[in-house]
Tab-separated table of C-alpha atoms in Angstrom:
chain	number	residue	atom	x	y	z
F	1	MET	CA	0.000	0.000	0.000
F	2	ASN	CA	1.251	3.490	-0.870
F	3	ILE	CA	0.376	6.188	1.675
F	4	VAL	CA	0.705	9.940	1.160
F	5	VAL	CA	0.896	12.342	4.111
F	6	ILE	CA	-0.298	15.775	2.980
F	7	GLY	CA	1.035	18.642	5.074
F	8	LEU	CA	4.433	18.209	6.697
F	9	GLY	CA	4.025	20.485	9.706
F	10	SER	CA	4.080	19.175	13.280
F	11	MET	CA	1.023	16.933	12.847
F	12	GLY	CA	2.208	15.560	9.521
F	13	ARG	CA	5.574	14.710	11.059
F	14	ARG	CA	3.831	12.933	13.921
F	15	ARG	CA	1.753	10.840	11.513
F	16	ILE	CA	4.817	9.919	9.436
F	17	ARG	CA	6.721	8.829	12.531
F	18	LEU	CA	3.819	6.679	13.747
F	19	LEU	CA	3.117	5.244	10.296
F	20	GLN	CA	6.731	4.135	9.981
F	21	ASN	CA	6.138	1.969	13.065
F	22	ILE	CA	2.572	0.848	12.292
F	23	ALA	CA	2.667	0.428	8.494
F	24	MET	CA	6.253	-0.758	8.203
F	25	HIS	CA	5.657	-2.736	5.006
F	26	ASP	CA	3.895	0.113	3.214
F	27	ARG	CA	5.490	2.967	1.294
F	28	ILE	CA	5.050	6.411	2.838
F	29	ILE	CA	5.551	9.629	0.891
F	30	GLY	CA	4.963	13.277	1.782
F	31	VAL	CA	3.470	16.316	0.059
F	32	ASP	CA	3.859	19.963	1.040
F	33	THR	CA	4.031	23.198	-0.926
F	34	ASN	CA	6.791	24.448	1.392
F	35	GLU	CA	10.131	23.545	-0.197
F	36	ILE	CA	12.006	23.738	3.112
F	37	ARG	CA	9.624	21.224	4.712
F	38	VAL	CA	9.906	18.934	1.695
F	39	SER	CA	13.692	18.965	1.952
F	40	THR	CA	13.778	18.660	5.752
F	41	ILE	CA	11.271	15.786	6.019
F	42	SER	CA	12.855	13.900	3.113
F	43	GLU	CA	16.165	13.986	4.953
F	44	GLN	CA	14.852	13.405	8.479
F	45	TYR	CA	12.516	10.477	7.740
F	46	LYS	CA	14.218	9.078	4.621
F	47	ILE	CA	11.051	9.310	2.514
F	48	THR	CA	10.319	10.816	-0.881
F	49	CYS	CA	8.430	14.107	-0.744
F	50	TYR	CA	6.719	16.139	-3.447
F	51	LYS	CA	5.473	19.700	-3.762
F	52	SER	CA	2.003	18.817	-5.111
F	53	LEU	CA	-0.556	16.025	-5.103
F	54	ALA	CA	-0.531	15.960	-8.903
F	55	GLU	CA	3.224	15.364	-8.971
F	56	ALA	CA	2.944	12.576	-6.392
F	57	ASP	CA	-0.008	10.944	-8.178
F	58	GLU	CA	1.822	10.961	-11.517
F	59	THR	CA	4.761	9.148	-9.943
F	60	ILE	CA	3.233	6.665	-7.484
F	61	ASP	CA	0.018	4.623	-7.356
F	62	ILE	CA	-1.447	5.986	-4.117
F	63	GLN	CA	-4.222	4.225	-2.155
F	64	VAL	CA	-4.394	6.166	1.132
F	65	ALA	CA	-4.051	9.838	2.099
F	66	PHE	CA	-3.493	11.423	5.501
F	67	VAL	CA	-4.676	15.060	5.456
F	68	CYS	CA	-2.548	16.971	7.978
F	69	THR	CA	-2.700	20.526	6.666
F	70	SER	CA	-4.334	23.555	8.281
F	71	PRO	CA	-8.041	22.814	8.921
F	72	ILE	CA	-9.080	25.694	6.641
F	73	SER	CA	-7.804	23.716	3.641
F	74	HIS	CA	-8.983	20.233	4.664
F	75	HIS	CA	-12.240	20.175	2.735
F	76	THR	CA	-10.729	20.973	-0.667
F	77	ILE	CA	-7.882	18.484	-0.178
F	78	ILE	CA	-10.304	15.770	0.995
F	79	THR	CA	-12.401	16.347	-2.134
F	80	GLU	CA	-9.332	16.044	-4.347
F	81	CYS	CA	-8.159	12.864	-2.614
F	82	LEU	CA	-11.573	11.192	-2.851
F	83	THR	CA	-11.877	12.232	-6.499
F	84	ARG	CA	-8.526	10.533	-7.156
F	85	GLY	CA	-9.909	7.355	-5.536
F	86	TRP	CA	-7.910	7.440	-2.283
F	87	HIS	CA	-9.124	6.441	1.173
F	88	VAL	CA	-8.755	9.407	3.530
F	89	PHE	CA	-7.692	9.866	7.153
F	90	THR	CA	-8.210	13.517	8.098
F	91	GLU	CA	-7.196	15.479	11.166
F	92	ILE	CA	-9.971	17.440	12.911
F	93	ASN	CA	-11.594	19.907	10.522
F	94	LEU	CA	-13.040	22.632	12.830
F	95	ILE	CA	-15.300	23.895	10.026
F	96	ALA	CA	-17.998	21.946	8.178
F	97	ASP	CA	-17.296	23.227	4.652
F	98	ASP	CA	-18.173	20.619	1.970
F	99	TYR	CA	-19.028	17.972	4.600
F	100	GLU	CA	-22.147	16.756	2.817
F	101	GLN	CA	-20.354	16.695	-0.534
F	102	ASN	CA	-17.402	14.701	0.783
F	103	ILE	CA	-19.546	12.252	2.756
F	104	ARG	CA	-21.594	11.614	-0.388
F	105	LEU	CA	-18.465	11.337	-2.569
F	106	ALA	CA	-16.893	8.768	-0.227
F	107	ARG	CA	-20.075	6.677	-0.298
F	108	GLU	CA	-20.373	6.828	-4.084
F	109	LYS	CA	-16.772	5.735	-4.554
F	110	GLN	CA	-16.919	3.209	-1.681
F	111	LEU	CA	-13.977	4.872	0.045
F	112	VAL	CA	-13.250	5.227	3.752
F	113	LEU	CA	-13.406	8.819	5.050
F	114	PHE	CA	-12.043	8.615	8.592
F	115	LEU	CA	-11.933	11.554	11.007
F	116	SER	CA	-9.379	11.824	13.807
F	117	SER	CA	-10.802	12.138	17.328
F	118	THR	CA	-7.826	11.197	19.477
F	119	PRO	CA	-9.298	11.355	23.030
F	120	ILE	CA	-11.802	8.619	22.137
F	121	TYR	CA	-8.819	6.247	21.912
F	122	ARG	CA	-7.259	7.224	25.240
F	123	ALA	CA	-7.499	4.579	27.956
F	124	GLU	CA	-8.610	7.181	30.507
F	125	MET	CA	-11.531	8.359	28.364
F	126	LYS	CA	-12.590	4.789	27.571
F	127	THR	CA	-12.402	3.871	31.271
F	128	ILE	CA	-14.429	6.898	32.353
F	129	THR	CA	-17.063	6.229	29.672
F	130	ARG	CA	-17.301	2.572	30.696
F	131	GLN	CA	-17.688	3.416	34.402
F	132	LEU	CA	-20.505	5.861	33.601
F	133	GLN	CA	-22.462	3.522	31.325
F	134	ASP	CA	-24.458	1.839	34.084
F	135	ARG	CA	-25.012	4.884	36.266
F	136	LYS	CA	-28.357	4.850	38.054
F	137	LEU	CA	-28.372	8.590	38.719
F	138	PRO	CA	-27.225	11.658	36.771
F	139	VAL	CA	-23.774	12.979	37.621
F	140	ASN	CA	-22.196	16.416	37.674
F	141	TYR	CA	-18.795	17.150	36.206
F	142	ILE	CA	-16.340	20.044	36.127
F	143	TYR	CA	-13.710	19.977	33.389
F	144	HIS	CA	-11.053	22.619	32.771
F	145	VAL	CA	-8.844	22.431	29.676
F	146	GLY	CA	-6.540	25.339	29.006
F	147	GLN	CA	-3.074	26.494	28.030
F	148	TYR	CA	-1.589	29.881	27.171
F	149	LEU	CA	-1.682	30.121	23.375
F	150	PRO	CA	1.970	31.149	22.808
F	151	ASP	CA	3.009	27.982	24.699
F	152	TRP	CA	1.190	25.613	22.323
F	153	HIS	CA	3.984	25.596	19.743
F	154	PRO	CA	6.742	27.656	21.369
F	155	TRP	CA	9.001	27.040	18.364
F	156	GLU	CA	6.747	29.119	16.053
F	157	ASP	CA	4.616	32.268	16.044
F	158	PHE	CA	1.055	31.230	16.940
F	159	THR	CA	-0.364	33.949	14.674
F	160	GLN	CA	1.169	32.102	11.724
F	161	PHE	CA	-0.705	28.829	12.175
F	162	PHE	CA	-4.377	27.974	12.249
F	163	VAL	CA	-5.120	28.660	15.936
F	164	GLY	CA	-4.518	32.333	15.239
F	165	ASP	CA	-7.369	32.389	12.705
F	166	LYS	CA	-10.834	33.198	14.068
F	167	ARG	CA	-12.517	30.417	12.038
F	168	THR	CA	-10.146	27.756	13.414
F	169	ASN	CA	-9.176	29.405	16.685
F	170	GLY	CA	-7.517	27.767	19.681
F	171	CYS	CA	-10.649	27.556	21.839
F	172	ARG	CA	-12.582	26.074	18.938
F	173	GLU	CA	-9.921	23.398	18.504
F	174	ILE	CA	-10.142	22.435	22.193
F	175	PHE	CA	-13.928	22.129	21.923
F	176	ALA	CA	-13.576	19.975	18.780
F	177	ILE	CA	-11.082	17.721	20.557
F	178	GLU	CA	-12.990	17.327	23.834
F	179	LEU	CA	-16.703	17.394	22.965
F	180	PRO	CA	-16.844	14.074	21.034
F	181	TRP	CA	-15.688	11.990	24.000
F	182	ILE	CA	-17.715	14.119	26.449
F	183	ILE	CA	-20.891	13.397	24.465
F	184	LYS	CA	-20.047	9.673	24.308
F	185	ALA	CA	-19.450	9.574	28.069
F	186	PHE	CA	-22.276	11.788	29.337
F	187	GLY	CA	-24.884	11.655	26.565
F	188	GLU	CA	-26.481	13.997	24.073
F	189	VAL	CA	-26.371	17.710	24.919
F	190	MET	CA	-29.883	19.122	25.373
F	191	ASP	CA	-29.121	22.675	26.515
F	192	ILE	CA	-26.163	25.003	27.017
F	193	HIS	CA	-25.423	28.279	28.782
F	194	VAL	CA	-22.251	30.158	27.933
F	195	ILE	CA	-20.102	32.983	29.312
F	196	HIS	CA	-17.121	34.064	27.207
F	197	ASN	CA	-14.869	37.100	27.091
F	198	ARG	CA	-11.240	38.237	26.939
F	199	ILE	CA	-8.832	37.972	29.888
F	200	THR	CA	-5.577	38.398	27.942
F	201	LYS	CA	-4.035	40.997	25.649
F	202	LEU	CA	-3.079	38.398	23.043
F	203	PRO	CA	-3.246	39.700	19.422
F	204	ILE	CA	-6.246	37.537	18.477
F	205	ASP	CA	-9.713	38.477	17.219
F	206	TYR	CA	-11.669	35.910	19.224
F	207	ASP	CA	-12.547	35.389	22.894
F	208	ASP	CA	-9.808	33.594	24.820
F	209	ASN	CA	-11.937	31.777	27.421
F	210	TYR	CA	-15.325	30.064	27.696
F	211	LEU	CA	-17.335	28.833	30.675
F	212	VAL	CA	-19.977	26.461	29.328
F	213	GLN	CA	-22.722	24.755	31.315
F	214	LEU	CA	-24.077	21.668	29.527
F	215	LEU	CA	-27.264	19.744	30.288
F	216	HIS	CA	-27.293	16.154	28.993
F	217	ALA	CA	-30.250	13.928	28.132
F	218	ASP	CA	-30.322	11.955	31.415
F	219	GLY	CA	-30.123	15.082	33.581
F	220	THR	CA	-26.339	15.046	33.908
F	221	SER	CA	-24.894	18.567	34.128
F	222	GLY	CA	-21.376	19.713	33.432
F	223	VAL	CA	-19.246	22.813	33.484
F	224	LEU	CA	-16.663	22.877	30.688
F	225	CYS	CA	-14.002	25.568	31.053
F	226	VAL	CA	-11.957	26.106	27.878
F	227	ASP	CA	-9.296	28.748	27.399
F	228	VAL	CA	-6.086	29.788	25.684
F	229	ALA	CA	-5.239	32.059	28.614
F	230	CYS	CA	-4.068	29.776	31.435
F	231	ARG	CA	-0.316	30.155	32.039
F	232	GLN	CA	-0.161	26.613	33.417
F	233	ALA	CA	-1.224	23.896	30.978
F	234	VAL	CA	-4.176	22.241	32.701
F	235	ARG	CA	-6.531	19.333	32.101
F	236	HIS	CA	-8.521	18.699	35.268
F	237	LEU	CA	-11.762	16.715	35.497
F	238	GLU	CA	-14.003	15.877	38.457
F	239	ILE	CA	-17.117	13.683	38.151
F	240	TYR	CA	-19.408	13.147	41.109
F	241	ASN	CA	-22.734	12.180	42.633
F	242	GLU	CA	-23.518	10.266	45.842
F	243	GLN	CA	-22.330	7.010	44.270
F	244	ILE	CA	-19.122	8.034	42.518
F	245	PHE	CA	-16.214	10.450	42.645
F	246	LEU	CA	-13.690	10.348	39.784
F	247	GLU	CA	-10.779	12.722	39.327
F	248	TRP	CA	-8.368	13.036	36.388
F	249	GLN	CA	-5.502	15.445	35.781
F	250	GLY	CA	-4.566	14.622	32.222
F	251	THR	CA	-2.243	11.606	32.439
F	252	PRO	CA	-2.952	7.879	32.932
F	253	GLU	CA	-1.590	7.704	36.481
F	254	THR	CA	-3.770	10.627	37.622
F	255	LEU	CA	-7.137	8.923	37.018
F	256	ARG	CA	-8.363	8.205	40.549
F	257	SER	CA	-11.620	7.029	42.124
F	258	LYS	CA	-12.846	7.309	45.688
F	259	ASN	CA	-13.321	3.987	47.482
F	260	LEU	CA	-16.632	4.575	49.268
F	261	VAL	CA	-15.846	1.845	51.836
F	262	THR	CA	-12.374	2.991	52.914
F	263	GLY	CA	-12.793	6.658	52.053
F	264	GLU	CA	-9.466	6.597	50.205
F	265	MET	CA	-8.714	7.939	46.741
F	266	GLU	CA	-7.323	5.079	44.642
F	267	GLN	CA	-5.609	5.041	41.283
F	268	VAL	CA	-7.773	3.432	38.601
F	269	THR	CA	-5.937	0.502	37.030
F	270	MET	CA	-5.909	0.531	33.228
F	271	ILE	CA	-4.053	-1.288	30.479
F	272	THR	CA	-2.391	1.481	28.499
F	273	ASP	CA	0.863	2.780	27.120
F	274	TYR	CA	1.923	6.369	27.681
F	275	VAL	CA	4.288	7.933	25.172
F	276	ARG	CA	5.179	11.601	25.411
F	277	GLU	CA	6.802	13.555	22.586
F	278	ALA	CA	9.409	16.179	23.431
F	279	ASN	CA	8.196	19.832	23.212
F	280	TYR	CA	4.552	18.873	23.909
F	281	SER	CA	2.556	19.036	27.138
F	282	GLU	CA	2.591	15.937	29.345
F	283	PHE	CA	-1.138	15.638	28.580
F	284	VAL	CA	-0.431	14.669	24.942
F	285	ASN	CA	-0.216	10.871	24.730
F	286	GLU	CA	1.362	9.714	21.472
F	287	TYR	CA	0.010	6.207	22.032
F	288	ALA	CA	-3.578	7.414	21.458
F	289	TYR	CA	-2.542	8.882	18.094
F	290	ALA	CA	-1.125	5.477	17.146
F	291	CYS	CA	-4.331	3.717	18.259
F	292	GLU	CA	-6.543	5.762	15.949
F	293	ILE	CA	-4.231	5.095	12.992
F	294	GLN	CA	-4.529	1.376	13.713
F	295	GLU	CA	-8.303	1.797	13.936
F	296	PHE	CA	-8.326	3.492	10.532
F	297	PHE	CA	-6.537	0.545	8.935
F	298	GLU	CA	-8.939	-1.889	10.632
F	299	VAL	CA	-11.903	0.028	9.195
F	300	LEU	CA	-10.179	-0.044	5.810
F	301	GLN	CA	-9.471	-3.782	5.919
F	302	THR	CA	-12.539	-5.163	7.696
F	303	GLY	CA	-15.289	-2.612	7.160
F	304	LYS	CA	-15.901	-2.257	10.909
F	305	ALA	CA	-17.906	0.749	12.064
F	306	MET	CA	-16.018	3.910	12.950
F	307	GLN	CA	-16.083	5.094	16.546
F	308	TYR	CA	-16.588	8.701	15.419
F	309	SER	CA	-17.977	9.642	12.018
F	310	MET	CA	-18.125	12.771	9.892
F	311	GLU	CA	-21.906	12.740	10.390
F	312	GLU	CA	-21.393	12.933	14.164
F	313	ASP	CA	-18.849	15.695	13.687
F	314	VAL	CA	-21.431	17.826	11.899
F	315	LYS	CA	-23.435	17.820	15.156
F	316	THR	CA	-20.321	18.623	17.197
F	317	LEU	CA	-19.354	21.559	14.987
F	318	THR	CA	-22.948	22.850	15.100
F	319	LEU	CA	-22.778	22.759	18.912
F	320	ILE	CA	-19.461	24.656	18.853
F	321	ASP	CA	-21.014	27.279	16.555
F	322	GLN	CA	-23.785	27.684	19.107
F	323	ILE	CA	-21.263	28.018	21.957
F	324	GLU	CA	-19.294	30.685	20.087
F	325	ARG	CA	-22.440	32.702	19.349
C-alpha cells in the first residue's frame, strides 16, 4: 500500500513517525508546498516528498491519504483525494465546509473517510465512559482544559498557524477535541449556557476563554471551562454524585476514584501505554494517536464501524457554533 501524508508540519511529522512503526511494510511519501519542509522531512525520515498532489499521483500509485494541513484547507484536499480514488484519514476539521459533498463522494466511490478524534482512543476516556455507562443517577462534572496560546507551539509564532485564525481558533480546537468523548461519556447535549470574554491581551480576534454549562439527556450537568489564557497547561476533570467520585488530571496515572468503603482515593488501574513527545505538554499521549491510525486501517481492511464519524462531527461543529455565538 502506498500512503501519502499531505502537510508536513508538526502533525504531519507525527503521523509519518507513527506510520513508519505501524505500516512498516507500506510505502510512505509526503506532500507539502513548502520547499524547506519537503527537503527537511525527506532527509529526516528518509522518505520521498513532493510539492504537489498531482506530482505525487503521476509518480506513485497511491491508495491512502493522511490530510494533515491547516483545517481551513482540509475540505478541498479531501475532495481532491476522494476524487482521485484514495481512502482518507483527516485530522480534525473545525469547520464543516463541503461535509455533505465529501460524505456523499466517499459513499459513491466506496472509500473510507475517517476523522481523527484522538481522546476517544485514550485509555482514561474509555475507562471513564465505561464506568458511567451503568449509572443509576445523573452525575455532575467540572472539566477545565486550558493552556496559554503562545506555549502551544513555542518554536513558532502562533499567529502564523491555524489557531490564530478566528474560524479555526484555539478555543474552537479544544472544543472539537474534547466534545466528542464528552458526548459519548455523558450523553447527548440538550441545553447550554455560555459565558465568554477576553482575559488576555493576546493579538487575536476571538474570545480567549469560555465557561460552558451543559445539560445532557439523562439530567447530567457539566461545566466545561476552555481557554487559551491559562499560564499553566491544565486538564482537570471531576465527576461526582452520591455514588461516585472520579478525578483526572490529564495523564494515565492521575485517574483516581474514591473507594466509598475505605474513604481513600485510589488510582484506577488501566491497560495502556503512555508515550510523550518532546516539546509537547505531558497531557499529549502519542500512544492514542497510534491507536486511531490502527483503527483506521482496521476500518479499511474489515469494514468495521467507525467510533466517530463525519456525520457525528457535523453535530459537534454545530454545537461549537452555538457556543461561540
